[in-house]
PDB file of C-alpha atoms in Angstrom:
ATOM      1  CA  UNK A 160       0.000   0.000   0.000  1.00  0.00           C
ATOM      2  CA  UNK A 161       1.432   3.651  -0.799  1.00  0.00           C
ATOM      3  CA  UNK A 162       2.265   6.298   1.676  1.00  0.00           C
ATOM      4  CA  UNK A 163      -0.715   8.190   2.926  1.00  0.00           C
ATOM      5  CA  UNK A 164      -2.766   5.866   2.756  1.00  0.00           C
ATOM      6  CA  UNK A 165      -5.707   5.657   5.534  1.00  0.00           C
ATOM      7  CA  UNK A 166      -7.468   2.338   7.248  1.00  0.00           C
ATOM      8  CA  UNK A 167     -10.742   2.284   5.510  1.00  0.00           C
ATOM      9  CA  UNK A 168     -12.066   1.071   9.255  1.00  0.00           C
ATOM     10  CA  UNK A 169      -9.844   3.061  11.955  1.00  0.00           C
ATOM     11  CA  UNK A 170      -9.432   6.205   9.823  1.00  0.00           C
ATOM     12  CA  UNK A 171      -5.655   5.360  11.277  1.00  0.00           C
ATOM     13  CA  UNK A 172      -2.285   5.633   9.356  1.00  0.00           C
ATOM     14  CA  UNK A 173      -0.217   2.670   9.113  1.00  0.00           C
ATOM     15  CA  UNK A 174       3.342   2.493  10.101  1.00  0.00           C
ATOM     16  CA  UNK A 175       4.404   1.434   6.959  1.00  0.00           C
ATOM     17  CA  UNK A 176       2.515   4.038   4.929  1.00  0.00           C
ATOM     18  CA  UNK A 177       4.518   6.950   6.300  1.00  0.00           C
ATOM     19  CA  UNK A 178       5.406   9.497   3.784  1.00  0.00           C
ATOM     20  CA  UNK A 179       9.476  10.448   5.203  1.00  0.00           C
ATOM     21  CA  UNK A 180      11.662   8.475   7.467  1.00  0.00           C
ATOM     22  CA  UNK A 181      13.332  11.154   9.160  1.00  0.00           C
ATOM     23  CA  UNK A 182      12.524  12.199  12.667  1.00  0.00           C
ATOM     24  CA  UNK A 183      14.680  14.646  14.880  1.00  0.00           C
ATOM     25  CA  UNK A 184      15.288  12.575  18.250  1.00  0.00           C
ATOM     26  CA  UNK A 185      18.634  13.539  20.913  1.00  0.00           C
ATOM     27  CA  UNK A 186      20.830  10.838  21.292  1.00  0.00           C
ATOM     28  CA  UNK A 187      21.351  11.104  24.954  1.00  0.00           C
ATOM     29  CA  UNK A 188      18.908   9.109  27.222  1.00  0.00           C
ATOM     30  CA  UNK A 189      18.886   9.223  30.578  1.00  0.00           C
ATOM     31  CA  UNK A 190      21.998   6.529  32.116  1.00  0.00           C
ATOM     32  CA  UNK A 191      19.975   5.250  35.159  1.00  0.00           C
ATOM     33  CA  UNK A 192      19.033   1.509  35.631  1.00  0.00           C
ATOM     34  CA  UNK A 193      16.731   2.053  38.303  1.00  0.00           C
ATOM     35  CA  UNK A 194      13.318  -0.201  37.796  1.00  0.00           C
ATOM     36  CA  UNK A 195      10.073   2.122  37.135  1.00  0.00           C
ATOM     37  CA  UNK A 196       7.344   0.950  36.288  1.00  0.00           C
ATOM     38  CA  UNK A 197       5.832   2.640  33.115  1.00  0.00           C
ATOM     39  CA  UNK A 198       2.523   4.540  34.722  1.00  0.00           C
ATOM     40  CA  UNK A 199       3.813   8.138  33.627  1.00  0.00           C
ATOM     41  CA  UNK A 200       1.335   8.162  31.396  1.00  0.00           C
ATOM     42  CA  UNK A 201      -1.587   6.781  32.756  1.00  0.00           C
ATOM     43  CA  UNK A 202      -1.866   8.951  35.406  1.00  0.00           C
ATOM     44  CA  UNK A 203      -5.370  10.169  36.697  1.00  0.00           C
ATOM     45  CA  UNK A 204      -5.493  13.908  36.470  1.00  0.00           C
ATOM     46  CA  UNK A 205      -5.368  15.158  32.877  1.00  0.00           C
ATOM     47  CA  UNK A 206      -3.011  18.332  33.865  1.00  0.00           C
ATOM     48  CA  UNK A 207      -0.208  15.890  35.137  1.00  0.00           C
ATOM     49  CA  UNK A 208      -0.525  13.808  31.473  1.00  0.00           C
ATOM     50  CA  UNK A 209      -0.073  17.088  29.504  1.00  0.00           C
ATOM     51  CA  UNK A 210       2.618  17.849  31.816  1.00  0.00           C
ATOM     52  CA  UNK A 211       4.251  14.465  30.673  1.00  0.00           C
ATOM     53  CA  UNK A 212       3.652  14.631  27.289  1.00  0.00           C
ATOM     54  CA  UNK A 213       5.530  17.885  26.939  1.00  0.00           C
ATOM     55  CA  UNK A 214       8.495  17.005  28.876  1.00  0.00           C
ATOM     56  CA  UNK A 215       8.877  13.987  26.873  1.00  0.00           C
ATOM     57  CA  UNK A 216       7.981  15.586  23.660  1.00  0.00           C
ATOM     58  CA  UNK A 217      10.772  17.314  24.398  1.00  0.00           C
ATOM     59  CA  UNK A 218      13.491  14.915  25.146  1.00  0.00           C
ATOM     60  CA  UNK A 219      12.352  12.901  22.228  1.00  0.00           C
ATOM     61  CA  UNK A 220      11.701  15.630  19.630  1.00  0.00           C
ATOM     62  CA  UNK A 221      14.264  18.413  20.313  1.00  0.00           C
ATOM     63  CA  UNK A 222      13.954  21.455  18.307  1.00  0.00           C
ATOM     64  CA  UNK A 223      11.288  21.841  15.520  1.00  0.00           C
ATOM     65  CA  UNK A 224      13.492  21.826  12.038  1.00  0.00           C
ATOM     66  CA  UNK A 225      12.608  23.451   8.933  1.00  0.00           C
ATOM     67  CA  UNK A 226      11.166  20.412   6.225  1.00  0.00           C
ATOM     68  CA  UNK A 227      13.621  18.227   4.705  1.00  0.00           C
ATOM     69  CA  UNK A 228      13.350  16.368   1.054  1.00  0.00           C
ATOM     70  CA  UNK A 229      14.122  12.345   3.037  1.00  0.00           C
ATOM     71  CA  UNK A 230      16.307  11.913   0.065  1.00  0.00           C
ATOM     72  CA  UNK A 231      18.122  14.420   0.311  1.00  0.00           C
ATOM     73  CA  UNK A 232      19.984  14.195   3.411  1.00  0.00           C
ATOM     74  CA  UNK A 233      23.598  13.870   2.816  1.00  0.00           C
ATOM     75  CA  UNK A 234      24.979  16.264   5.092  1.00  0.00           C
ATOM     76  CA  UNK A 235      23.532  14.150   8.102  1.00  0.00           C
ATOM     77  CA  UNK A 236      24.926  10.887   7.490  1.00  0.00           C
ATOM     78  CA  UNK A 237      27.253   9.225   9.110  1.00  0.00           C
ATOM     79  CA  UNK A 238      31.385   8.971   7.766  1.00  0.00           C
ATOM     80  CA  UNK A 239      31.932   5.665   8.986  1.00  0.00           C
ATOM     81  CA  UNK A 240      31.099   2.367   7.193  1.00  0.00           C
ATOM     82  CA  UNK A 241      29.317  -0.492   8.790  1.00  0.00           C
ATOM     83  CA  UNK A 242      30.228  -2.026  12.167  1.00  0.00           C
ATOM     84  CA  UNK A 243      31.314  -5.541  11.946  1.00  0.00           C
ATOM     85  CA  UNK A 244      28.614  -6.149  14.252  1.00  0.00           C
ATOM     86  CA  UNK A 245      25.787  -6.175  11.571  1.00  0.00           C
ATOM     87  CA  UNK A 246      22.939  -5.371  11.881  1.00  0.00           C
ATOM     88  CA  UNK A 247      19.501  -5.182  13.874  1.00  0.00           C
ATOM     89  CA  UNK A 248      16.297  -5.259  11.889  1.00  0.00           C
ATOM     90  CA  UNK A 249      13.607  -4.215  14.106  1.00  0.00           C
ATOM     91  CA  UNK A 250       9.679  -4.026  14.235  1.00  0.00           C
ATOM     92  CA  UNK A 251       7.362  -2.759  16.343  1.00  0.00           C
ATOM     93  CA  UNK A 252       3.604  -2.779  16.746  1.00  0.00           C
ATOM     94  CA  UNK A 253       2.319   0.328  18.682  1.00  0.00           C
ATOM     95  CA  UNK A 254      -1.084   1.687  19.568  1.00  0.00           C
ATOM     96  CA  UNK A 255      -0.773   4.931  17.783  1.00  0.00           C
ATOM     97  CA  UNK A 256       1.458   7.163  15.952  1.00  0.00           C
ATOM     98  CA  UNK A 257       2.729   9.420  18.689  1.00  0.00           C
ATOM     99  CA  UNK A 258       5.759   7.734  20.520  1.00  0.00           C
ATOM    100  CA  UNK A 259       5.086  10.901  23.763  1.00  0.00           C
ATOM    101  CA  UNK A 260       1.455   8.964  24.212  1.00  0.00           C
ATOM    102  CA  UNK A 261       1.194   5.509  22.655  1.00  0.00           C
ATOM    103  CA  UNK A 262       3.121   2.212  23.251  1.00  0.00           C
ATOM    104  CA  UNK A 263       4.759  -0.120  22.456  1.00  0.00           C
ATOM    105  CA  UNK A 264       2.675  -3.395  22.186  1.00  0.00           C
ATOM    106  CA  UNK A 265       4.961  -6.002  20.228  1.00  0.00           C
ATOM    107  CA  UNK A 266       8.793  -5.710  19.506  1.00  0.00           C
ATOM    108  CA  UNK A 267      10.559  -7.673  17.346  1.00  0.00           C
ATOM    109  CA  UNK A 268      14.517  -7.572  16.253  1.00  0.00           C
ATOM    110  CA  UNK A 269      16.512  -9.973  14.701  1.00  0.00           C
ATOM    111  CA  UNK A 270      20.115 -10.261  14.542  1.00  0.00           C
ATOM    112  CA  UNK A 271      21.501  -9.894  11.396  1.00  0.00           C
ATOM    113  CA  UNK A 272      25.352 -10.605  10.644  1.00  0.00           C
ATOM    114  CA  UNK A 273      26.691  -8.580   7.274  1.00  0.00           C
ATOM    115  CA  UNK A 274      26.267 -11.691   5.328  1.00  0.00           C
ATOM    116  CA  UNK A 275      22.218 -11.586   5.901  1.00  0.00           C
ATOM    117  CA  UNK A 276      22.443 -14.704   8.448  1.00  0.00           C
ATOM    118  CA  UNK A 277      19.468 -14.444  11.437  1.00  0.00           C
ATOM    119  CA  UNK A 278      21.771 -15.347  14.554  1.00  0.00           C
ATOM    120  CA  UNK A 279      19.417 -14.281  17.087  1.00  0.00           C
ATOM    121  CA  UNK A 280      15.660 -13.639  17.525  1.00  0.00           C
ATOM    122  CA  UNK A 281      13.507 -11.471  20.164  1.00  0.00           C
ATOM    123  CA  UNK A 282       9.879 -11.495  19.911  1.00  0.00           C
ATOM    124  CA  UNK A 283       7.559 -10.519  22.638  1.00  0.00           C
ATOM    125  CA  UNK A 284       4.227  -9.123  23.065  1.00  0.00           C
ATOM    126  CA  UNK A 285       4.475  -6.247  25.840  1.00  0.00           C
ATOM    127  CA  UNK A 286       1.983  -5.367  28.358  1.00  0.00           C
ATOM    128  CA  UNK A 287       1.657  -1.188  28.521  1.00  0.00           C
ATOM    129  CA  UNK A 288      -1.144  -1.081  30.379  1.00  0.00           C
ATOM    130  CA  UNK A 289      -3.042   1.289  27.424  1.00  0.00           C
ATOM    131  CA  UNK A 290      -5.839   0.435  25.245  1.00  0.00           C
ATOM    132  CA  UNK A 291      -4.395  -1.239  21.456  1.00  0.00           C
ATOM    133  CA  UNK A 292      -6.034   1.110  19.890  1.00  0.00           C
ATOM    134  CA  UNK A 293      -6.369   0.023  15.801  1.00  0.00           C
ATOM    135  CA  UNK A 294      -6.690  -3.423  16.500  1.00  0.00           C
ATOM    136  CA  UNK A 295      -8.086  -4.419  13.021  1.00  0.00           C
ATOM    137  CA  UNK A 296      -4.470  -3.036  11.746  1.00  0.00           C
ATOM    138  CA  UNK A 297      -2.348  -5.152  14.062  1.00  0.00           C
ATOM    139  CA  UNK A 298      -4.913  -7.599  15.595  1.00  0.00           C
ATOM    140  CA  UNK A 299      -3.858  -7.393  19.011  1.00  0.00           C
ATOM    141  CA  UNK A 300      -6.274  -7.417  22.463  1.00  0.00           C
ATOM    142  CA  UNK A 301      -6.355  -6.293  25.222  1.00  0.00           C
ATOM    143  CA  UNK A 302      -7.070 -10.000  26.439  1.00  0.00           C
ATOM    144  CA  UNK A 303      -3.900 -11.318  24.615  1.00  0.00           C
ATOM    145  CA  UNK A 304      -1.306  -8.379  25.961  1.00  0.00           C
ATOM    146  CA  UNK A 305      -2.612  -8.541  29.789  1.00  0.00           C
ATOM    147  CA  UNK A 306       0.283 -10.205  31.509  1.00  0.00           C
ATOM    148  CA  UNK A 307       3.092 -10.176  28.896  1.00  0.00           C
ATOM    149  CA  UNK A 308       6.381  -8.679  29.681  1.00  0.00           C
ATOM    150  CA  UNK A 309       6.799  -4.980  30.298  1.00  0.00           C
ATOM    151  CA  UNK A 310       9.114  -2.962  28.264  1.00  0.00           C
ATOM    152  CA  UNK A 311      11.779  -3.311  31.137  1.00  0.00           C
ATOM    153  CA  UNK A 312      11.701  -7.113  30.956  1.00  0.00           C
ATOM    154  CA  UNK A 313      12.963  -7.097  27.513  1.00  0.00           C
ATOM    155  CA  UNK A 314      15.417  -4.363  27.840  1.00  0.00           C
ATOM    156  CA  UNK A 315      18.334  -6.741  28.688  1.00  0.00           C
ATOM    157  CA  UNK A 316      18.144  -8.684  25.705  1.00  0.00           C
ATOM    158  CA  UNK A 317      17.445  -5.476  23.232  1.00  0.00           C
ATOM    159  CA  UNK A 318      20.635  -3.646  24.824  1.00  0.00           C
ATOM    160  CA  UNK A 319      22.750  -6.919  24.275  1.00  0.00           C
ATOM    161  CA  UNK A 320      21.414  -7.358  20.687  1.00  0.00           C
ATOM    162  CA  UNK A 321      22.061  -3.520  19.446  1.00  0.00           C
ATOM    163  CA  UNK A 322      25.609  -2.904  21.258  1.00  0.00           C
ATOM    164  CA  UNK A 323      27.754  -2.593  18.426  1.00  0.00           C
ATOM    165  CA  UNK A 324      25.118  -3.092  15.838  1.00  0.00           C
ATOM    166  CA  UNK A 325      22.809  -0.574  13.274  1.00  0.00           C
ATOM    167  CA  UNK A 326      19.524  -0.278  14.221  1.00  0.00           C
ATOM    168  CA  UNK A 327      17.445  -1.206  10.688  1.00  0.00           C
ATOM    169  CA  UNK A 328      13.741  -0.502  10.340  1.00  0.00           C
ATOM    170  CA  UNK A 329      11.484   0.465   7.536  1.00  0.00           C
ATOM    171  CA  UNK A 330      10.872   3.922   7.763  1.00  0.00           C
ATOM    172  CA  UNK A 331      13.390   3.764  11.233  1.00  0.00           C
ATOM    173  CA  UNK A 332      12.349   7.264  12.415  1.00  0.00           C
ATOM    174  CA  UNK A 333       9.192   5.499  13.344  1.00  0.00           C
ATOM    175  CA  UNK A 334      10.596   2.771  15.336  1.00  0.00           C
ATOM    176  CA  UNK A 335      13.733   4.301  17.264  1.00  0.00           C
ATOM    177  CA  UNK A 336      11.054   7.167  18.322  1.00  0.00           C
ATOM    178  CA  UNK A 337       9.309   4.334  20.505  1.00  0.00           C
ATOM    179  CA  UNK A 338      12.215   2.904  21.177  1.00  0.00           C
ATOM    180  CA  UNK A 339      13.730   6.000  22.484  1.00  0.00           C
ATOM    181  CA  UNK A 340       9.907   7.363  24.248  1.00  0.00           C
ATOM    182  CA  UNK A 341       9.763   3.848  26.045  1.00  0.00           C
ATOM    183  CA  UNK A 342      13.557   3.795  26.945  1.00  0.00           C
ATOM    184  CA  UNK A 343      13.073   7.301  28.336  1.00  0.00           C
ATOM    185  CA  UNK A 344      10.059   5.995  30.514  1.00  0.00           C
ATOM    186  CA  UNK A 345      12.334   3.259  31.949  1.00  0.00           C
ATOM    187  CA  UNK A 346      14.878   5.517  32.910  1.00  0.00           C
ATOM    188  CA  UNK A 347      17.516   2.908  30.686  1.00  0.00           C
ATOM    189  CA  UNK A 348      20.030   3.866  28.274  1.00  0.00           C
ATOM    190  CA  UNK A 349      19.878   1.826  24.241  1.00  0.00           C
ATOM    191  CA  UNK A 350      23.031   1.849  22.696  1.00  0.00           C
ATOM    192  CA  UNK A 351      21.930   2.688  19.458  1.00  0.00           C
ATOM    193  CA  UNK A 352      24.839   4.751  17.419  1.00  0.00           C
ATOM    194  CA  UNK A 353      23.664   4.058  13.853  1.00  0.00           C
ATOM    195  CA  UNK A 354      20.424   3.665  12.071  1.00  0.00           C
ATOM    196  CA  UNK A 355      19.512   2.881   8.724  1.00  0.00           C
ATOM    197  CA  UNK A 356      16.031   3.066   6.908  1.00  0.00           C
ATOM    198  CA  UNK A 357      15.208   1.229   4.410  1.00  0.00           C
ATOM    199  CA  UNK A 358      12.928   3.542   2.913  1.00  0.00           C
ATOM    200  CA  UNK A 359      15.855   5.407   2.467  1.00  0.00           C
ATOM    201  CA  UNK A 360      18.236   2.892   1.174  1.00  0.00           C
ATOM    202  CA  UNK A 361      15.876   1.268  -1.392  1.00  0.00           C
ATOM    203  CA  UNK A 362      14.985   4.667  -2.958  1.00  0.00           C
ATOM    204  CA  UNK A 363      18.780   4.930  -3.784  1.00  0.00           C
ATOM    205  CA  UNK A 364      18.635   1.412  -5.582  1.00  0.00           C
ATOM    206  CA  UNK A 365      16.635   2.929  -8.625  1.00  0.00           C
ATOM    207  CA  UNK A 366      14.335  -0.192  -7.874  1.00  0.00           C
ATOM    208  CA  UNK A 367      11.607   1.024 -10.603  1.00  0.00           C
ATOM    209  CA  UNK A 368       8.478   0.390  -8.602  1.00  0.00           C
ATOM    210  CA  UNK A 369       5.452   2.571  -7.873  1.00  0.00           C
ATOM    211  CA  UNK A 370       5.691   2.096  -4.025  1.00  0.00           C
ATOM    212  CA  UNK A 371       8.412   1.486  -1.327  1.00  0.00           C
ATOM    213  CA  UNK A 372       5.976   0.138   1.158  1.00  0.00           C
ATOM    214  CA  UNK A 373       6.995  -2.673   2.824  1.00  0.00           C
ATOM    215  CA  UNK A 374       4.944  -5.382   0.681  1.00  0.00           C
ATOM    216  CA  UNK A 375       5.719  -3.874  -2.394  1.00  0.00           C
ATOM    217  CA  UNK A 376       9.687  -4.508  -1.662  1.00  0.00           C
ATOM    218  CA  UNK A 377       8.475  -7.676  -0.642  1.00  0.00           C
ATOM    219  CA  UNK A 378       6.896  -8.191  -4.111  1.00  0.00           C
ATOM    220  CA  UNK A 379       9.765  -6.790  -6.041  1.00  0.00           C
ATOM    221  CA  UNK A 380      12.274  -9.129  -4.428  1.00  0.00           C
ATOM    222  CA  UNK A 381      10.073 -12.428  -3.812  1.00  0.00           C
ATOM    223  CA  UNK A 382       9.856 -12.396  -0.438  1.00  0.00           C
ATOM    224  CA  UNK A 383       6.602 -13.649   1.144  1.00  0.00           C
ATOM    225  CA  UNK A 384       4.462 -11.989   3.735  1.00  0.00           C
ATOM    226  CA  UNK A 385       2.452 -14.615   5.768  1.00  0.00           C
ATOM    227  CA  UNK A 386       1.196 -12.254   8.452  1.00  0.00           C
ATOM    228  CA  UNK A 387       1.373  -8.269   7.484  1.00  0.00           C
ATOM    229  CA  UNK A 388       1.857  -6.133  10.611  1.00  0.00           C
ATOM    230  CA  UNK A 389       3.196  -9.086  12.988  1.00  0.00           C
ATOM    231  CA  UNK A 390       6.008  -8.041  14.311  1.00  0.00           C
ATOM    232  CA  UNK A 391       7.706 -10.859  13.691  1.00  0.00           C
ATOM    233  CA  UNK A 392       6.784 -11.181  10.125  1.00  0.00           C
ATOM    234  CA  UNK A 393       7.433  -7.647   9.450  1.00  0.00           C
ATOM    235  CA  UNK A 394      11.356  -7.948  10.768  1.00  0.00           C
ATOM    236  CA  UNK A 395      11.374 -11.521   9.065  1.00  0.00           C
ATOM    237  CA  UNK A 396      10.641  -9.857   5.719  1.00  0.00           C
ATOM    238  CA  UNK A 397      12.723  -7.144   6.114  1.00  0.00           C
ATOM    239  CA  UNK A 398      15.489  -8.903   7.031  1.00  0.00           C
ATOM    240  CA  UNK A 399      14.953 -10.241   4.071  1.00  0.00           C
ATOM    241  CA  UNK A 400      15.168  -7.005   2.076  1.00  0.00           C
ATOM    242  CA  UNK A 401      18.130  -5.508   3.382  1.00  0.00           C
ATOM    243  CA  UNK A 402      20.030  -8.721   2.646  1.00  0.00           C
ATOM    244  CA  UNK A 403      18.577  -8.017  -1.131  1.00  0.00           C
ATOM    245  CA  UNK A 404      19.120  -4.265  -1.159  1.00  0.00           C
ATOM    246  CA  UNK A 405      22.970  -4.734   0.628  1.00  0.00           C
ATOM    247  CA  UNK A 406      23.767  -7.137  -1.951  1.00  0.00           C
ATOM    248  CA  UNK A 407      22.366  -5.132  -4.897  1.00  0.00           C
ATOM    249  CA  UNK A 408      24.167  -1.244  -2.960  1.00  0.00           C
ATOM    250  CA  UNK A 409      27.493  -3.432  -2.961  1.00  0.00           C
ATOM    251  CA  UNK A 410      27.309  -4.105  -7.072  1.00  0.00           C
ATOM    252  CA  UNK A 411      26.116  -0.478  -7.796  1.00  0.00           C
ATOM    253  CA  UNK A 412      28.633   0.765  -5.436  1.00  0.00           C
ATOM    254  CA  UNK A 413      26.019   3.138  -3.932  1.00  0.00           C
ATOM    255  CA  UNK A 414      26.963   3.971  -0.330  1.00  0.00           C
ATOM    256  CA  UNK A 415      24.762   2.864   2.709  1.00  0.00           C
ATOM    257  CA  UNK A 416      22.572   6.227   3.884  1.00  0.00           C
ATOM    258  CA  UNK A 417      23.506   5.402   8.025  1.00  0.00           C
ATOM    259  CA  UNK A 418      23.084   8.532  10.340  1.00  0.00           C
ATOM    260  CA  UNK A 419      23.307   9.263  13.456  1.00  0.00           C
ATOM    261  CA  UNK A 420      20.023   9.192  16.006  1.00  0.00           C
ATOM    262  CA  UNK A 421      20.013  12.227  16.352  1.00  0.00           C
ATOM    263  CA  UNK A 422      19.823  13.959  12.963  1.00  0.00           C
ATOM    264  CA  UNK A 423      16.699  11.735  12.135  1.00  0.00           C
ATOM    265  CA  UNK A 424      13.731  14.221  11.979  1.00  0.00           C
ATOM    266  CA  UNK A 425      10.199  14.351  12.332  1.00  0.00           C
ATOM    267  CA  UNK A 426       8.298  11.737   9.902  1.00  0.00           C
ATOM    268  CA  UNK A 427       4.810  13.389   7.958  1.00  0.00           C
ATOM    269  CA  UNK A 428       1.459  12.181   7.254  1.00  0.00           C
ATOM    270  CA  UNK A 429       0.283  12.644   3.521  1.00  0.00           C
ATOM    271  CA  UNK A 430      -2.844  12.825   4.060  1.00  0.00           C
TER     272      UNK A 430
END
């Protein structure tokens, strides 16, 4: 499905239908370990949530920046080629579009070595305590997230999978915003140096398709989807992808677009 498109149910916008893949996020987070549990944002009085919202806004956001072409972003990448670490291809499954009010609801992030081998596989649905919200988009409950693992209880394995490794998501402003918001809410630090979208990447292979959705790529390089907007099938295919797209970069000698965090800016809606 193209960018902009709208859930003819929800009125929502998909993830994967985002328009840019650049968000403006601070690198630094918070280098506590202390356990909190994540009730920031459910408190009771409506002035303390707004309260909340902006301060996080802030430490996710930063400053507003002046509209950027996605493609266009050279200045902002990163001068260092690929850690030997590989890679991190990473999906998550939130109840809304705003990381400084919605959740996280299912995570999932494979391991990826630079030769497209899956070493190692998280997958978890995550109990936030919120309502789903478009549940005919990612057909989760309320019934099947009550009792999962927090946030927190995963955070040992997702720190020990991205140390040393690029964060890789389709449209990754997206997904390290949540990442970061839910992070922030833990009061834990996510080593994540590098990102790469692969949005971004597959617009530089001169692919000649109509869309860069996520299924579309999938078409155009014979992957199969078995369950769209599953975590886990969404980082399977991707993984998937990338291995396509790194192979195809190498032979056209195109260089990867990696940045840093924090020069990622604010994804839009086309409406």
């Amino acid at each position: 499905m193209k960018g902009g498109e709208r859930d003819a149910v929800s009125g929502r916008l998909c993830r994967h239908h985002l328009a840019q893949c650049v968000y403006r996020i601070p690198l630094h987070l918070e280098r506590q370990a202390k356990r909190v549990r994540p009730t920031a944002f459910l408190d009771q009085t409506t002035s303390r949530r707004v309260g909340e919202r902006r301060r996080l806004g802030r430490h996710i956001l930063g400053n507003k920046v002046p509209a950027a072409n996605p493609h266009d972003m050279r200045g902002n990448q990163l001068r260092t080629r690929p850690t030997r670490g590989g890679y991190v291809v990473v999906d998550v499954e939130t109840s809304g579009t705003d990381p400084t009010t919605d959740r996280v609801l299912s995570i999932a992030a494979l391991t990826v070595s630079s030769d497209g081998t899956v070493s190692h596989i998280l997958h978890s649905l995550l109990d936030a305590g919120v309502d789903p919200g478009p549940t005919n988009i990612h057909g989760l409950t309320p019934a099947m997230l009550t009792g999962q693992p927090r946030f927190l209880d995963i955070v040992p394995t997702l720190h020990q999978q991205l140390r040393g490794r690029i964060l890789v998501a389709h449209n990754v402003a997206f997904d390290y915003a949540f990442l970061a918001a839910e992070a922030h809410r833990m009061n834990v630090t996510l080593p994540i140096d590098a990102v790469l979208c692969t949005v971004e990447l597959s617009h530089r292979l001169h692919l000649d398709i109509d869309s860069l959705s996520l299924s579309s790529l999938a078409r155009h390089w014979g992957v199969a989807q078995t369950n769209p907007h599953d975590a886990l099938d969404d980082a399977r295919v991707l993984a998937d992808i990338l291995n396509h797209s790194l192979r195809r970069a190498k032979l056209l000698h195109i260089p990867l677009p990696l940045r840093a965090p924090r020069t990622l800016r604010r994804p839009s809606f086309a409406n």
